[in-house]
XYZ file of C-alpha atoms in Angstrom:
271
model
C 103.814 110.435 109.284
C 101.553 113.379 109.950
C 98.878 115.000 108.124
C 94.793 115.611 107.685
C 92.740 112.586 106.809
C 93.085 112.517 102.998
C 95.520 115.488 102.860
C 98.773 114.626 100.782
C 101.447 113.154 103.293
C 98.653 110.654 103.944
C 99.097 108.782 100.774
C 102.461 110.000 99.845
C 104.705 109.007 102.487
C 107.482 106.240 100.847
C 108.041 104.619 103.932
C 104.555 103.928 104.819
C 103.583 102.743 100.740
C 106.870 100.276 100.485
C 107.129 99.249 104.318
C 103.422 98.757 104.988
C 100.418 99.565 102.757
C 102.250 97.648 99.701
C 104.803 95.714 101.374
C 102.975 92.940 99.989
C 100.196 91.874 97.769
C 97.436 91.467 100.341
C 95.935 94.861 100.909
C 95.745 95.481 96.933
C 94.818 92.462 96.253
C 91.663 92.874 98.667
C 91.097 95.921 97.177
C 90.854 94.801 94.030
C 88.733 91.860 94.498
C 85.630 93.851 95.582
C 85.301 94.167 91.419
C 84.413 90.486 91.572
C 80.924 91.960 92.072
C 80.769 94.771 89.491
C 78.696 94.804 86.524
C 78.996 95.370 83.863
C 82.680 93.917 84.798
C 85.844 94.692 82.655
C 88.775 93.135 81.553
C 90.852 96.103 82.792
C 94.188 94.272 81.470
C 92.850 93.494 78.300
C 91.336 96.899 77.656
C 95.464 97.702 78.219
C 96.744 95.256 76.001
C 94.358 96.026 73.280
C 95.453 99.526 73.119
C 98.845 98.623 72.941
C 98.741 96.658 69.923
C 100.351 98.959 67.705
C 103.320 99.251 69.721
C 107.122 97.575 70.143
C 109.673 97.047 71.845
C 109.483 98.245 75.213
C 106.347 98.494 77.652
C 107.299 100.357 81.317
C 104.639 99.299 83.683
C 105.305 101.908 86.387
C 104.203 101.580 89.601
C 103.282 98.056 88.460
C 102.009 96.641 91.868
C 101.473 93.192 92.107
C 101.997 92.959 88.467
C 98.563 92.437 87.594
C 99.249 94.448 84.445
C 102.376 92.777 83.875
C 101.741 89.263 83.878
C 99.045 89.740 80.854
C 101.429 91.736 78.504
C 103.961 88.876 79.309
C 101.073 86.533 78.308
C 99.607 88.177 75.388
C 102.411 89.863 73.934
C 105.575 87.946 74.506
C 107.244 90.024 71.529
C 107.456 93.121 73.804
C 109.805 93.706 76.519
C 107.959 94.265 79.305
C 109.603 95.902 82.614
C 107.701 96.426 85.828
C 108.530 99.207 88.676
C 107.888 99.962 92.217
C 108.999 101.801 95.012
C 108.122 98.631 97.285
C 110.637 96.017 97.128
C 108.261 93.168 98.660
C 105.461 93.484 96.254
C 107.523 92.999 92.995
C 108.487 89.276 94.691
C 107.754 86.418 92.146
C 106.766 88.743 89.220
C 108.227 88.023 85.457
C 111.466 89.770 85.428
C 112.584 92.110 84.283
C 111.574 94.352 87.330
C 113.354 97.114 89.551
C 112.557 99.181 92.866
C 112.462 102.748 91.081
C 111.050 105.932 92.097
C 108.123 107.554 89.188
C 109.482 110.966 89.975
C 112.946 109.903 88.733
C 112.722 107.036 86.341
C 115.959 105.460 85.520
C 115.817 105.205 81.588
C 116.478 106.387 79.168
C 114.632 109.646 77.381
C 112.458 108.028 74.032
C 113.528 104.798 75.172
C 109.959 103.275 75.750
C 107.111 102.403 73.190
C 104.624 102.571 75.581
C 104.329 103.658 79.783
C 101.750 102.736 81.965
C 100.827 104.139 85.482
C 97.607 102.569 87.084
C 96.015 103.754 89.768
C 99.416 104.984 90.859
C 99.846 108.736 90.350
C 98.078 109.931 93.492
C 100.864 108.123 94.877
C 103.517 110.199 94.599
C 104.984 113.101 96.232
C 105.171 115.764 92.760
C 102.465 114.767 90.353
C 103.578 116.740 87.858
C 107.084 116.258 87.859
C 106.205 112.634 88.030
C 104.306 113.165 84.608
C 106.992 115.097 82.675
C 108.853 111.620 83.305
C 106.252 109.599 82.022
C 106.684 111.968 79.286
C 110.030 112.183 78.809
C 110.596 108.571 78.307
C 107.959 107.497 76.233
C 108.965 107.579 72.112
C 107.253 110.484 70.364
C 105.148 108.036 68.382
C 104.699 106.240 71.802
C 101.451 105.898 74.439
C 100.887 106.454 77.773
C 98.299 104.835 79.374
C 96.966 106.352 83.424
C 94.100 105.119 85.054
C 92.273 106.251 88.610
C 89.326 106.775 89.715
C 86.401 109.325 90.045
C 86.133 111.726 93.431
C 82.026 110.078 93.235
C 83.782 106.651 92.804
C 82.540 104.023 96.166
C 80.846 107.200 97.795
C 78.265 104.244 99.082
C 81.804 103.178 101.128
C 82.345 106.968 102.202
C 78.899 107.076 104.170
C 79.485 103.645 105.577
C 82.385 104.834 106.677
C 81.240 107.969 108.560
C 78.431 106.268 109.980
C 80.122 103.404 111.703
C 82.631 105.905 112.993
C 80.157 108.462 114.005
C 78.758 105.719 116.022
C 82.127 103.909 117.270
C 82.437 108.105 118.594
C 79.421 109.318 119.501
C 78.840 112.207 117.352
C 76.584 113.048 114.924
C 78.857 112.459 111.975
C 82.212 110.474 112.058
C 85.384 111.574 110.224
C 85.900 111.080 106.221
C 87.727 108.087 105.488
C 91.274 108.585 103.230
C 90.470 108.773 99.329
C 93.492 107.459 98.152
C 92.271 108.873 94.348
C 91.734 112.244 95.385
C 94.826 114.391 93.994
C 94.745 112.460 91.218
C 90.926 111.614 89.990
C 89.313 111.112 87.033
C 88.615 114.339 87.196
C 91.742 116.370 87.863
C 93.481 113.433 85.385
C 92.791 115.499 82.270
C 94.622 118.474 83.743
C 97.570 116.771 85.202
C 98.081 114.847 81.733
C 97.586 117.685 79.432
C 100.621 119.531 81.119
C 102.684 117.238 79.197
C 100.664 115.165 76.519
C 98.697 117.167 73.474
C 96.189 114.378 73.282
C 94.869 113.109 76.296
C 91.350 110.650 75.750
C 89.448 109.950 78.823
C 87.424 106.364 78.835
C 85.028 106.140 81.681
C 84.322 102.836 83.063
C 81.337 102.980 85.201
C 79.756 100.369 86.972
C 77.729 99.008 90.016
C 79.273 96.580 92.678
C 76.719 94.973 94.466
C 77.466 92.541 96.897
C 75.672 89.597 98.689
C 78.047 89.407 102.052
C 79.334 91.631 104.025
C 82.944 90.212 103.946
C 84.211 91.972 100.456
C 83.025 95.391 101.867
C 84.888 94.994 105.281
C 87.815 93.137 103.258
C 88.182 96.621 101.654
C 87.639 98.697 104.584
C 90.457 97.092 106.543
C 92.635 97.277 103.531
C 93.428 100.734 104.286
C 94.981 100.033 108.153
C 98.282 101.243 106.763
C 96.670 104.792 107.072
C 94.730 103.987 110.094
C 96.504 106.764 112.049
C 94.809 109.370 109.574
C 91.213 108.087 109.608
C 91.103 110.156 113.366
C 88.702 107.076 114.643
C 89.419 103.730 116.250
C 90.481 101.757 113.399
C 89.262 98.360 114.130
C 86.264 99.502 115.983
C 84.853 101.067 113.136
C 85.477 98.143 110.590
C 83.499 96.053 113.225
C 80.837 98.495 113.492
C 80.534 98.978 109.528
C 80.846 95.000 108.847
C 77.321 95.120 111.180
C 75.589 97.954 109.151
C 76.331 96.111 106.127
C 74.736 93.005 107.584
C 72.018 94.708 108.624
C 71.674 96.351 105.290
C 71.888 93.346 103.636
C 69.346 91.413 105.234
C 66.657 93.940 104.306
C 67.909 94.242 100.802
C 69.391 91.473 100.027
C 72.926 93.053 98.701
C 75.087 96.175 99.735
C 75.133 98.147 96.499
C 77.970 100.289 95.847
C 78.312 102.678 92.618
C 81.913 102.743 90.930
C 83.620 105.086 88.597
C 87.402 104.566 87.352
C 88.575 105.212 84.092
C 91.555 105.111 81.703
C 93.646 108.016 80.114
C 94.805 107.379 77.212
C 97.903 110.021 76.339
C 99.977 110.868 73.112
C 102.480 113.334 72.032
């Protein structure tokens, strides 16, 4: 796998997305539980199922991860069917079934067939956004919903500068390399764009918040989360984690929290 820190084979490559970075739950999972910390805090899942109450029959979750998604529409609205997706066959172990290793760029259903489609924090994922969206398009009802989410390009920039500090010091130079944004082809703010190609309505709800964080363990928890693109970070992987995990002590004990500012948001799409 080749390519510029951030550029597009960095978080597009299928091999490296099913065979390491979600070959399992762990590295998403410690990405998501830096939110633990955020306030205000949302119920990201129920913000989902709420919009979905005026649909039936059949809810795609694609790109469905470690089913987080999933296991609440199973839970809260047992009258739908709900089917997960995922190019990784390890992460979609021990999730409700119905589920299925499927690639978004070629979804195998059915055109109209589904009430509603989700893709969270997924999109930047894959190799042709757009053709990736006329399939979200083309298999969602005309009355349907599709629901996107990602996050902003200012989203964890607090994370950014740790990041280029601890690796400008782990090198020696003034400033260290970027580290990969895994939400940049596909932010909050290129979203609207992407969606509109194929959706006439497409709502943006922001969901701001700040993390703030009384140990330094969540932040380096997130910062080694990304080792399955260590190779593109240009830096000694480990090196810099360890270097980071003691600025954010060090920050810490003369503020008493690392404070990070966060900005994701939901797109809410329709015909």
């Amino acid at each position: 796998m080749t390519g510029a820190p951030g550029g597009p084979d960095a978080v597009t490559d299928r091999a490296v997305l099913a065979g390491s970075a979600y070959r399992d739950e762990r590295d998403l999972v410690a990405r998501q539980s830096l939110y633990r910390w955020q306030h205000p805090s949302y119920d990201l899942p129920g913000l989902v199922v709420d919009r979905l109450r005026d649909v039936r029959g059949t809810v795609v979750d694609v790109g469905c991860g470690n089913g987080k998604f999933v296991r609440r529409l199973h839970r809260d609205r047992p009258d739908l069917r709900v089917l997960g997706l995922d190019i990784s066959p390890g992460i979609l172990d021990g999730l409700p079934r119905p589920v299925a290793v499927a690639d978004a760029e070629r979804l195998p259903l059915g055109s109209g067939s589904a009430g509603a489609v989700l893709a969270l924090h997924m999109l930047y994922h894959v190799g042709d956004i757009p053709r990736a969206v006329g399939e979200l398009a083309r298999v969602v009802c005309d009355s349907g919903v599709v629901i996107a989410s990602t996050n902003s390009e200012h989203d964890k920039s607090e994370l950014d500068r740790l990041w280029e500090r601890a690796a400008a010091d782990v090198l020696g130079v003034a400033r260290g390399p970027s580290r990969i944004s895994l939400s940049a082809r596909f932010s909050l703010e290129k979203a609207p764009d992407h969606l509109g190609a194929a959706f006439s309505t497409v709502d943006v709800i922001e969901l701001p918040g700040v993390i703030e964080v009384p140990t330094p363990e969540p932040v380096v928890v997130h910062l080694a989360s990304y080792r399955a693109w260590a190779v593109q970070h240009g830096v000694p992987f480990d090196a810099t984690v360890e270097r980071a995990q003691m600025l954010v002590e060090r920050h810490i004990e003369q503020h008493g929290a690392f404070e990070i500012n966060a900005l994701g948001g939901l797109l809410i799409c329709s015909k």
